[in-house]
Every structure is written in structure tokens, then in C-alpha cells.
CSV table of C-alpha atoms and ligand atoms in Angstrom, one decimal:
chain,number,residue,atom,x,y,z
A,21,UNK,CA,-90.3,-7.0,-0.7
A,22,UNK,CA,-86.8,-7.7,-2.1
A,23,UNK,CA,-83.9,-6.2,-1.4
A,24,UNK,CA,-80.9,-4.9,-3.5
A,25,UNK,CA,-77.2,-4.3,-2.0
A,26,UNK,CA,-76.5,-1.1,-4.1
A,27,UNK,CA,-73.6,-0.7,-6.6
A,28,UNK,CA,-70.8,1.6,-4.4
A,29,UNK,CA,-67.7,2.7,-6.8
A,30,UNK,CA,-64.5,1.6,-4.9
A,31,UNK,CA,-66.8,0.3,-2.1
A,32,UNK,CA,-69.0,-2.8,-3.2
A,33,UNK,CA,-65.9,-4.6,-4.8
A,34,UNK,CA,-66.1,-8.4,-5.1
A,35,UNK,CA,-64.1,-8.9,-1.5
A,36,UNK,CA,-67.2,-7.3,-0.1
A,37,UNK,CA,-69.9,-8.8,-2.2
A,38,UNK,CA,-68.5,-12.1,-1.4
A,39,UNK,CA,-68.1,-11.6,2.3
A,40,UNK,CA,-71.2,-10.0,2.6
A,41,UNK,CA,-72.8,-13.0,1.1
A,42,UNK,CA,-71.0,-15.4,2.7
A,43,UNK,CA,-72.5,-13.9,6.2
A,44,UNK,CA,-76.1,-12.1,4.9
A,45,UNK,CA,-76.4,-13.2,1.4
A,46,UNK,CA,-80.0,-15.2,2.6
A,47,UNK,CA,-81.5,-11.5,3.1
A,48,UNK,CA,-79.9,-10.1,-0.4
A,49,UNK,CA,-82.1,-10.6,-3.6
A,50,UNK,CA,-79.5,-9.1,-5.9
A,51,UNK,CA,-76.0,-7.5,-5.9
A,52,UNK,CA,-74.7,-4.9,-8.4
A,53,UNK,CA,-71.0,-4.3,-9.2
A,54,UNK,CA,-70.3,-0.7,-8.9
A,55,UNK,CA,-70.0,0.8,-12.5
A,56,UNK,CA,-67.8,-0.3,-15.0
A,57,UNK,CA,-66.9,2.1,-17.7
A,58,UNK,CA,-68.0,1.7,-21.5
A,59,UNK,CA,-65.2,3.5,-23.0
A,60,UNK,CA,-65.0,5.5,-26.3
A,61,UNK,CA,-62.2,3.0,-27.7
A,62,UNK,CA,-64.5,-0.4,-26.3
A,63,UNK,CA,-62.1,-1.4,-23.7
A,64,UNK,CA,-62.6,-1.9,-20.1
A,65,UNK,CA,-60.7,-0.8,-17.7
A,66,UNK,CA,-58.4,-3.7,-16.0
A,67,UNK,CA,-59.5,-3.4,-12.8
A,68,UNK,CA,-63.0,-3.1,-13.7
A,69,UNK,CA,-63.1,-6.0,-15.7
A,70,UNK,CA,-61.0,-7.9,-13.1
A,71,UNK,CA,-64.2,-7.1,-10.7
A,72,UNK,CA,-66.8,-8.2,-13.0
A,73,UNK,CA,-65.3,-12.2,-13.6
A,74,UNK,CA,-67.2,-14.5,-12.0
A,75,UNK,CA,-64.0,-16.6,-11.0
A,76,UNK,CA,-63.8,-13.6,-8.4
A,77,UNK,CA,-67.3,-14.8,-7.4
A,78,UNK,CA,-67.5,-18.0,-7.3
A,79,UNK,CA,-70.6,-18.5,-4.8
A,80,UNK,CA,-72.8,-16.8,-7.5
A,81,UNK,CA,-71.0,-18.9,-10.4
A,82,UNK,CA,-74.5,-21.2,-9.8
A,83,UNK,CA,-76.3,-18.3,-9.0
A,84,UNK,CA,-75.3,-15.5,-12.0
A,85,UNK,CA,-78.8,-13.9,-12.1
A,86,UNK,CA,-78.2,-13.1,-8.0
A,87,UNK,CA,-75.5,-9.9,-9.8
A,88,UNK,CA,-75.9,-7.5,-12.4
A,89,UNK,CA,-73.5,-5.7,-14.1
A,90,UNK,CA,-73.8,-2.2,-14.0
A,91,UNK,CA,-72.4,-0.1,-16.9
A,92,UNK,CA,-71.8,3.8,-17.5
A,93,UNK,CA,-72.2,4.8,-21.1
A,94,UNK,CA,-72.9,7.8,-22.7
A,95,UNK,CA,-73.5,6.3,-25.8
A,96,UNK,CA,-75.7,3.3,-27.7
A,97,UNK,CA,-72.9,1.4,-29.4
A,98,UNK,CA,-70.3,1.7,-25.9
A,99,UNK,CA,-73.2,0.6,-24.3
A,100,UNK,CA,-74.1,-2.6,-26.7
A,101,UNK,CA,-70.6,-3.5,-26.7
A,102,UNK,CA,-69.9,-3.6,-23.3
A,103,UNK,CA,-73.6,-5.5,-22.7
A,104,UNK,CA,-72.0,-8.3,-25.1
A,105,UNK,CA,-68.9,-8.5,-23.2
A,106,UNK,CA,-71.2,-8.8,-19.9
A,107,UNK,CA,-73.3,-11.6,-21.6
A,108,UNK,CA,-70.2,-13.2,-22.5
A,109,UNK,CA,-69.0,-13.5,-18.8
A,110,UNK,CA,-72.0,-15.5,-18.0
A,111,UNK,CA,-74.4,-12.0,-17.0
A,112,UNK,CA,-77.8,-12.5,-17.3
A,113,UNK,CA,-78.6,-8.7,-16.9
A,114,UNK,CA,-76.9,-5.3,-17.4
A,115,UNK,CA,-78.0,-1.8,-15.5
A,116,UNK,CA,-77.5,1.6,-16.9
A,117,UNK,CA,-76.7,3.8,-15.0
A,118,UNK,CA,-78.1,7.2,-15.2
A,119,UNK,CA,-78.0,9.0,-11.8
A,120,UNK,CA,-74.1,9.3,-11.2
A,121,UNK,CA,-73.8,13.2,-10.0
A,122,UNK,CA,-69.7,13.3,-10.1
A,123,UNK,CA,-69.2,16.6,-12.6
A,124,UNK,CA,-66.4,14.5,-14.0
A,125,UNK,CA,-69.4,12.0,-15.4
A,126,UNK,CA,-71.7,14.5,-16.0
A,127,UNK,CA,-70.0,16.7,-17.7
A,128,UNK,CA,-69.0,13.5,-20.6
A,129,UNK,CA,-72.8,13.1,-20.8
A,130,UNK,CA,-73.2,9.6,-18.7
A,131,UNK,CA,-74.6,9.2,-15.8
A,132,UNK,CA,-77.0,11.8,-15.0
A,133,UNK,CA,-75.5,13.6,-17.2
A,134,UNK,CA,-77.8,11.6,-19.9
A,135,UNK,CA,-80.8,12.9,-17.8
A,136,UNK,CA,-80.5,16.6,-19.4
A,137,UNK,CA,-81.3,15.6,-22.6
A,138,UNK,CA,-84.3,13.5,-23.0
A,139,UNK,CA,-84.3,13.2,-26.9
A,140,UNK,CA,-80.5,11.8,-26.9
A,141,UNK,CA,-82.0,9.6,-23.8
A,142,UNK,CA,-85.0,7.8,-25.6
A,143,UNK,CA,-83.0,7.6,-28.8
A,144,UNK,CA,-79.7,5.8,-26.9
A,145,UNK,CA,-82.3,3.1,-25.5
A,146,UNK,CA,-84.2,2.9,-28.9
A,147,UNK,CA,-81.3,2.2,-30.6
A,148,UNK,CA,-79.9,-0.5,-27.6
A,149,UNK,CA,-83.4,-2.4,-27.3
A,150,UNK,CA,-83.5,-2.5,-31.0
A,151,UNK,CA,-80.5,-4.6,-31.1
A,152,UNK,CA,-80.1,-6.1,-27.9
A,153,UNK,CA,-82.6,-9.4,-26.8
A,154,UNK,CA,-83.6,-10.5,-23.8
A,155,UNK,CA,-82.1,-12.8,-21.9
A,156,UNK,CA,-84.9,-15.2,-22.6
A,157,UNK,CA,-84.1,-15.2,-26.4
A,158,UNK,CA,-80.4,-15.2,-25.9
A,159,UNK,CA,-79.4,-11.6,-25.1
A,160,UNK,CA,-79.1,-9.8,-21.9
A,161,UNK,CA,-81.2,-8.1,-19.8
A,162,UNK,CA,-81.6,-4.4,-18.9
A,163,UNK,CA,-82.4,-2.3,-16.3
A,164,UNK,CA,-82.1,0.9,-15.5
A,165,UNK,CA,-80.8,3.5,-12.8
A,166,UNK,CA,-82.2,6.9,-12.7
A,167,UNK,CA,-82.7,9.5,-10.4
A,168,UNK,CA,-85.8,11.9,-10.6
A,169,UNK,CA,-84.3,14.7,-12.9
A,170,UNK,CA,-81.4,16.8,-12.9
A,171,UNK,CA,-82.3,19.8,-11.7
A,172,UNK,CA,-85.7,19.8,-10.7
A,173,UNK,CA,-88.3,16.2,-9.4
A,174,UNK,CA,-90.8,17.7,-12.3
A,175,UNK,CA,-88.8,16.2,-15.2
A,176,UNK,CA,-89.4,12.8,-13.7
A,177,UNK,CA,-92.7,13.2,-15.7
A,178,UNK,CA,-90.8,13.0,-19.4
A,179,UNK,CA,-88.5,10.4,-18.5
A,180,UNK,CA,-90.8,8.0,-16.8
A,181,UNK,CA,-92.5,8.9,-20.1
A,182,UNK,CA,-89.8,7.5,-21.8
A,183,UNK,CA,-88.2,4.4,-19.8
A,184,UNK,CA,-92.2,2.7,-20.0
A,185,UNK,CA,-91.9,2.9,-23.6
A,186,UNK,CA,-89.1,0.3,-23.3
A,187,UNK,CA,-89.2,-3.5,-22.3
A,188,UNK,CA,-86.5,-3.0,-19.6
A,189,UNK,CA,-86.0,-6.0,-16.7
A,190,UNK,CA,-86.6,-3.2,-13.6
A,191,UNK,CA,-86.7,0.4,-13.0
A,192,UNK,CA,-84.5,1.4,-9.8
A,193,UNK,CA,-85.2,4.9,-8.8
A,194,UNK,CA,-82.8,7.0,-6.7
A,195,UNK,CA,-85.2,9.4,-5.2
A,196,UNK,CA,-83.1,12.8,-5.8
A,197,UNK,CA,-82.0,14.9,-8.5
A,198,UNK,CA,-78.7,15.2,-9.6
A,199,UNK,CA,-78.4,18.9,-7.9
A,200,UNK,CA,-79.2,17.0,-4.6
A,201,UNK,CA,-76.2,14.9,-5.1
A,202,UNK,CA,-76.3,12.6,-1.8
A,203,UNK,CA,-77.5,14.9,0.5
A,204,UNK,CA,-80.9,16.3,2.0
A,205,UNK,CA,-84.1,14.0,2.6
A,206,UNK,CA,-85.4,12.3,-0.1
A,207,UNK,CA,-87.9,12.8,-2.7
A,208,UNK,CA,-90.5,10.7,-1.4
A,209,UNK,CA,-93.7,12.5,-2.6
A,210,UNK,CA,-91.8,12.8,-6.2
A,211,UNK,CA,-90.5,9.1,-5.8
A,212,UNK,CA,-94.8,8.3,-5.9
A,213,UNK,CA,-96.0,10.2,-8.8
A,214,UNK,CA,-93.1,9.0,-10.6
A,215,UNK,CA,-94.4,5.9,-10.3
A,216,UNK,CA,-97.5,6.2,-10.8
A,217,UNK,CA,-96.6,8.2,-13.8
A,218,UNK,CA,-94.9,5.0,-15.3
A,219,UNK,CA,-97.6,3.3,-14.6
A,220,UNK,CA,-100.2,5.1,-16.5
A,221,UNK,CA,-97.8,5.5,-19.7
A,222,UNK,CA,-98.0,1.4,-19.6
A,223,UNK,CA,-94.4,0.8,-17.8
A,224,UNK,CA,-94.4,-2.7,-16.9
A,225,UNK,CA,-91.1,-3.3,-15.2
A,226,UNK,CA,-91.3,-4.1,-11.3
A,227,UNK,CA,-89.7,-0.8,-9.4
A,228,UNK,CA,-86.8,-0.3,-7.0
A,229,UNK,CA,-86.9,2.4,-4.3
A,230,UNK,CA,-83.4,3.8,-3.2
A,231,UNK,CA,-82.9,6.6,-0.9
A,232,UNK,CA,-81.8,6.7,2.8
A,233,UNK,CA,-83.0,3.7,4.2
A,234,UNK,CA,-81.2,3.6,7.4
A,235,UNK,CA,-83.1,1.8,10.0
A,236,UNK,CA,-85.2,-1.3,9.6
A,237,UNK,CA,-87.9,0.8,12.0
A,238,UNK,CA,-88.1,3.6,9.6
A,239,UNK,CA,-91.6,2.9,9.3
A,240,UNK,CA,-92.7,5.7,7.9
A,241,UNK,CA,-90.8,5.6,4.9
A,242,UNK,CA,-91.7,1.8,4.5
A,243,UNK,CA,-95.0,2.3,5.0
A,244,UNK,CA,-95.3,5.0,1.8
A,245,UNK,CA,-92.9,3.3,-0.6
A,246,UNK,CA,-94.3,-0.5,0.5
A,247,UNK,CA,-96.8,-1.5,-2.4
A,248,UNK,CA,-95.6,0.8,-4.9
A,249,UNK,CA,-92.6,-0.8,-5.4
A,250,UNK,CA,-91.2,-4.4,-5.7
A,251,UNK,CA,-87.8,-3.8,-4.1
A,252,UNK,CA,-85.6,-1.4,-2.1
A,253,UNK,CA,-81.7,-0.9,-2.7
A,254,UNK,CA,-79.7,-0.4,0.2
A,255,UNK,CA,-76.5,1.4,0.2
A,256,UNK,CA,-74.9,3.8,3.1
A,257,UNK,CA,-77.8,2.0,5.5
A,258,UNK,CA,-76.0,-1.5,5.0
A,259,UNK,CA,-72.9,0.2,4.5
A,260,UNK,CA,-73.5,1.1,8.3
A,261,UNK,CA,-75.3,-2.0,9.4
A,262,UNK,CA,-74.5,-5.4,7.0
A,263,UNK,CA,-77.5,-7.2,8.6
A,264,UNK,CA,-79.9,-4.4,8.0
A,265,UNK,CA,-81.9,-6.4,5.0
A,266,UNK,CA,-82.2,-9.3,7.6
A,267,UNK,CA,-83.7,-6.8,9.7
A,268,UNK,CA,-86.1,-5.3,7.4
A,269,UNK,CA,-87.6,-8.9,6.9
A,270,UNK,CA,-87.7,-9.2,10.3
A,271,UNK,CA,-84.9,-11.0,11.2
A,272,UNK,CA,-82.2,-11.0,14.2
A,273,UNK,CA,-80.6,-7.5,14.7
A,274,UNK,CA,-76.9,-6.9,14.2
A,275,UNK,CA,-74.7,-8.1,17.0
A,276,UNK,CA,-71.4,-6.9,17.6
A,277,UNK,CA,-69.8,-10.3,17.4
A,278,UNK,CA,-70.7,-10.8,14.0
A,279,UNK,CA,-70.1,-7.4,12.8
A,280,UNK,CA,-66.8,-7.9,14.3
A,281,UNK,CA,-66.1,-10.9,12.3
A,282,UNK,CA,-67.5,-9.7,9.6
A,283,UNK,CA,-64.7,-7.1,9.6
A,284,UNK,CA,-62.4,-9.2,10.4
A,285,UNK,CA,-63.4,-11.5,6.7
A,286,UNK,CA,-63.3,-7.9,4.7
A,287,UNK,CA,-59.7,-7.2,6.3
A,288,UNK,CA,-58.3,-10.6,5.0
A,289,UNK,CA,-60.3,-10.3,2.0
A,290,UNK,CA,-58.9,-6.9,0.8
A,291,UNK,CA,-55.9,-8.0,1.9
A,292,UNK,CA,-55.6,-10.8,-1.4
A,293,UNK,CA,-56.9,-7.7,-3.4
A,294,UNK,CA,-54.8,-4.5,-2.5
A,295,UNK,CA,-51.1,-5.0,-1.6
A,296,UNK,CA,-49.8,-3.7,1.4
A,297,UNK,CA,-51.4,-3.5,4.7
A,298,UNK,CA,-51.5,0.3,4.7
A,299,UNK,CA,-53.4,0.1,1.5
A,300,UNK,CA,-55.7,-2.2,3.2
A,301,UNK,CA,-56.2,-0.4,6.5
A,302,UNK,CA,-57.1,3.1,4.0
A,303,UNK,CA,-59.9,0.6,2.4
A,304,UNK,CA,-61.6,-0.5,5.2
A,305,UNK,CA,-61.5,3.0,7.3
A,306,UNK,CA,-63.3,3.8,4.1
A,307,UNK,CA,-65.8,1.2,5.2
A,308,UNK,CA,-65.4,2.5,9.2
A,309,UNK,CA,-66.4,6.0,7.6
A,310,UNK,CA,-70.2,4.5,7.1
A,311,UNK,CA,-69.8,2.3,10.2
A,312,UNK,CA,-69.3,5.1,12.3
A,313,UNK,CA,-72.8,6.8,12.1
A,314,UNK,CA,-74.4,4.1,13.9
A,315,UNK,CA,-71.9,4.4,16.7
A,316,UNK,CA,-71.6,8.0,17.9
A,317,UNK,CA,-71.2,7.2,21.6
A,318,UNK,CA,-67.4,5.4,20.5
A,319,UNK,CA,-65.9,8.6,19.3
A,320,UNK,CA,-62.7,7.7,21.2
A,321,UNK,CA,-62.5,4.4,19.8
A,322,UNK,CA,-63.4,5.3,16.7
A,323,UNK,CA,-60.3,7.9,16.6
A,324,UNK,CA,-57.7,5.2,17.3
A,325,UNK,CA,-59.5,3.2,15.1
A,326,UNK,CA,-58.4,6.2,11.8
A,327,UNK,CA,-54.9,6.7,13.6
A,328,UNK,CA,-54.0,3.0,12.8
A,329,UNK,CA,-51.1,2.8,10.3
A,330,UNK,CA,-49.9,-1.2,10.7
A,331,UNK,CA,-52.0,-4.1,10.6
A,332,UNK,CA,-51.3,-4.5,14.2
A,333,UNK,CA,-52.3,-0.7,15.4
A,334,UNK,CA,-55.3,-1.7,13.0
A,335,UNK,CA,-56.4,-4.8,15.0
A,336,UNK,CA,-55.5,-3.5,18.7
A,337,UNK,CA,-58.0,-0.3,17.9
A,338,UNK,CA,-60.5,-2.4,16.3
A,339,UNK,CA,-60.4,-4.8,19.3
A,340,UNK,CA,-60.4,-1.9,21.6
A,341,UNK,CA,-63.6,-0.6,20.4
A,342,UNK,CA,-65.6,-4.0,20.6
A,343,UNK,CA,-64.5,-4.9,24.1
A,344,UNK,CA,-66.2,-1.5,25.2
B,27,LIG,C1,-69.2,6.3,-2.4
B,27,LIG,C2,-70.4,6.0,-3.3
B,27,LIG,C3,-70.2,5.4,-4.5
B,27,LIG,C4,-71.3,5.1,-5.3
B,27,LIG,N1,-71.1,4.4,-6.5
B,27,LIG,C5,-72.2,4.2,-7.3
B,27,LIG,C6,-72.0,3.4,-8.5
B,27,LIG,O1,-70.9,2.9,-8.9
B,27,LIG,N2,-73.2,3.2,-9.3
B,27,LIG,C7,-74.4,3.7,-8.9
B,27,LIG,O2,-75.4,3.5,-9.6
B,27,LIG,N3,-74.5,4.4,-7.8
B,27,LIG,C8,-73.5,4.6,-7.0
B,27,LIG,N4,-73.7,5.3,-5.8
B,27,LIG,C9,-75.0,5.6,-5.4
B,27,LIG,C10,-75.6,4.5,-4.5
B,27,LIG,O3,-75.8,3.3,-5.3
B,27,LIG,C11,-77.0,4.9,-4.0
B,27,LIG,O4,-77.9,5.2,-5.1
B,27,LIG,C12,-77.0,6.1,-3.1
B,27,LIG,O5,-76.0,5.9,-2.1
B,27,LIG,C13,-78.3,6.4,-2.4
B,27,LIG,O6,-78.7,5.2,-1.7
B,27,LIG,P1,-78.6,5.2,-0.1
B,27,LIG,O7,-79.2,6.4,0.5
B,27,LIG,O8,-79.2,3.9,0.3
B,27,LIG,O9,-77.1,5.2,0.2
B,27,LIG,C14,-72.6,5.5,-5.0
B,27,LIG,C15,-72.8,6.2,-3.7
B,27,LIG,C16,-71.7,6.5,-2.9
B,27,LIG,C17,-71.9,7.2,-1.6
């Protein structure tokens, strides 16, 4: 089984990707950089684009099919445009992204907002695998991102329909709907007969599960997904636990003394990318957010841990917490 680190808006920027593979890369089989926007005029956002250069990256500069570019598009030709631009950076594949539930995405028809209607859907990736070739024969990959349907898991029958009609690299598979947002259990039963589904209307691609996997003993979820699928994308599980794709190949669990360090890298890392330590200390309680599931018996330290206002407050709570 491989395993993906999922694209995270604002979370999974290249401080992270890079730390995170400087310390558990051996375990990751791809990254993804969270979405970068296709917009209406073909420009990129600064900051988006700034994310995407591999000179940010330069462990995967040898490496460049180890990170895919994800884009969000609503449409074929912002889509094409900003595949070229990827290919141009040295990318060897591009993801769509088709499950984003924010109502600001939705309602501009990208994300899973492209879910809703099918006959737009299969003519935007007509009209991009018409002009865009492989990466074999000098074009760029792509995959895709979908959740099951928008409002209900019975419309994952048309559009696994559709994506198998399409030579696309992998089909990842966020096993909601869009009206689920994040929350609830997921879809596993769904998840199956989508699947199965592509398979039968001749979809080749290898598929990616994605859906709350939290703990590398969550063996009944393993157990259903494991040969249906070629890979699983992690993203609030290794949020919460870095090492958790070493762990579900059966490696070493997460020890406090490297998730401490670990920390510690991200700090120093965000630090080069966001001026000002406040800044900093907002980014990575964003991280301490996921971190703090897995460590409900630290409430107390945790507390400190979101009072912290200087770098120094930051790193006396953060101390405090591992020495208990
Ligand atoms: C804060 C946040 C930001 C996200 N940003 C993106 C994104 O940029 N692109 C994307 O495809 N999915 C994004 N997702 C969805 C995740 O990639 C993933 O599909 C979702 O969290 C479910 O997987 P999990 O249960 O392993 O967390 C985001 C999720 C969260 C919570």
C-alpha cells in the first residue's frame, strides 16, 4: 500500500512538506501542495505560486514525481493553462480537485461544486485530455480528487461513469459528500461500489482511499479498503501523529522526542516563511489544533500551550508539556 500526505490549504505548505520529509519522508509515497487557484484572468496567486517552486523544495528537485500539484479550476482552459505552468516548473503530474466543500468554492463552480453538474464535468475533462499529453509524451499527468457526490453517495455511480472514460494518472476518493463536509464517519460501504463501479465501466487508474484514517490499528477500516485500493491519503491522522504512515507499514510508533523535534524544525521553518513570531506561534497552534486529539489527558498543558503570545511563552509551554 502506498501512502499519500494530503493537500491541507494553509496547512501542508512547503516548510511542512520539507520537514516532514526530512524526518518521515521514507514512509510518504507522494506529497500534494494544497490547492493553487486557476484564476479567470490566468494568473496565480503570489503566494501560491511561491509554494509550488521547487527551489522551496529542494530535496524533491531529484525527486519531482514524489509532489503533485494540485489545482482548483472551474473551467477547461484555467485548468490547461495552469497544467502548462505546472509542467513548466519541472511537475510531472497535476490533481484536480473536485471535493472542496467551502460555499465560497462551491458556489464559483470548482471544487465540488463541479460535482453538481455531470455534463459540464465530463465535457471540462474531454476537452483537457484532448489537449493535454501525458507526461510520457511530454505533457503532464492528471489525476483527480473527488468526493462521492454532492448531496447524496448514489451519484458516485455517474461520475465514476465518467472519470473511467478518461486516461487519468490516479483516482483519489474522499469517501463523503460534499453535504458531509468533514464531519461524520465515512462512506465506506459507498467508497466500495464506487470502485467497483469504475472498474466495471473499464477505469484503469490505481485508486486512493481518503477518509479518517487515524490510527495505524484501525483494522477494520484497513482491512475493507486493503485490496481495493492502491493507496491511502492521510490528512488530520498525520496532522495528529507525523509518523503515522511509518506506522501503518509497520514501523516504530511516534515517540515524544521526535515529535518534539519535529516541532521544533516546523517552528524555525515557518519562521523563514511568516514574519513575526506571533504570526508564527498562530501557524503552528494551527498545527497543535490536530495535535491535540491524540493527547486529551494534557488539557492543562495544552491551554498554556494556546495562551503563548512570544516565542519564549511559546517554547516554555511547549517544553512544559513534553517533560510531563
Ligand atoms: C484545513 C483543511 C484544509 C484542506 N485543504 C485541502 C486542499 O487544499 N485540497 C484538497 O484536495 N483537500 C483539502 N482538504 C481535504 C483533505 O485533503 C482531506 O481530503 C480531508 O481532510 C479528509 O481526509 P482525512 O480524514 O484524512 O483528514 C483540507 C482539509 C482540511 C481539514
Amino acid at each position: 500500500m502506498k501512502y499519500y500526505f494530503a493537500p491541507m490549504e494553509g496547512i501542508t505548505l512547503y516548510p511542512l512538506r520539507n520537514i516532514h520529509n526530512s524526518m518521515f519522508g521514507d514512509s510518504i509515497d507522494r506529497y500534494y501542495t494544497p490547492f493553487i487557484t486557476a484564476t479567470h484572468n490566468f494568473h496565480f496567486k503570489k503566494r501560491e505560486k511561491r509554494d509550488a517552486l521547487f527551489e522551496n523544495s529542494p530535496a524533491f528537485e531529484n525527486d519531482k514525481g514524489r509532489i503533485c500539484a494540485q489545482i482548483m479550476a472551474g473551467r477547461p482552459d484555467t485548468f490547461l493553462w495552469a497544467a502548462v505552468e505546472m509542467k513548466k516548473l519541472g511537475y510531472e503530474e497535476v490533481n484536480l480537485n473536485l471535493g472542496c466543500p467551502a460555499p465560497t468554492v462551491v458556489n464559483r463552480h470548482k471544487g465540488a461544486g463541479l460535482l453538481l453538474d455531470t455534463d459540464y464535468l465530463d465535457g471540462m475533462l474531454k476537452e483537457i485530455f484532448d489537449k493535454l499529453p501525458p507526461f510520457s509524451e511530454g505533457g503532464i499527468d492528471v489525476s483527480l480528487k473527488t468526493r462521492l457526490g454532492f448531496y447524496d453517495e448514489d451519484e458516485a455511480e455517474k461520475l465514476m461513469a465518467i472519470y473511467a472514460g478518461y486516461p487519468i494518472k490516479e483516482l483519489i476518493i474522499h469517501s463523503r459528500v460534499r453535504e458531509d463536509y468533514y464531519k461524520g464517519s465515512p462512506r465506506i460501504d459507498a467508497f466500495c461500489r464506487a470502485v467497483q463501479v469504475y472498474r466495471e465501466n473499464g477505469g484503469k487508474a490505481p485508486v486512493c482511499y481518503n477518509g479518517n484514517v487515524f490510527r495505524a490499528d484501525d483494522k477494520e477500516l484497513m482491512g475493507r479498503i486493503e485490496g481495493i485500493c492502491d493507496a491511502v491519503m492521510l490528512g488530520r491522522g498525520i496532522m495528529e501523529n507525523p509518523a503515522l504512515a511509518r506506522e501503518l507499514k509497520g514501523g516504530e510508533p511516534l515517540n515524544d522526542a521526535e515529535l518534539k523535534e519535529y516541532l521544533e524544525k516546523l517552528y524555525y521553518g515557518f519562521a523563514e516563511y511568516i514574519p513575526e513570531d506571533r504570526n508564527v506561534i498562530f501557524k503552528m497552534l494551527e498545527h497543535w489544533a490536530f495535535l491535540a486529539a491524540r493527547y486529551p489527558d494534557r488539557e492543562k498543558e495544552l491551554k498554556a500551550i494556546r495562551k503563548s503570545r512570544s516565542k519564549g511563552e511559546y517554547f516554555a509551554a511547549v517544553n512544559n508539556f513534553f517533560s510531563k
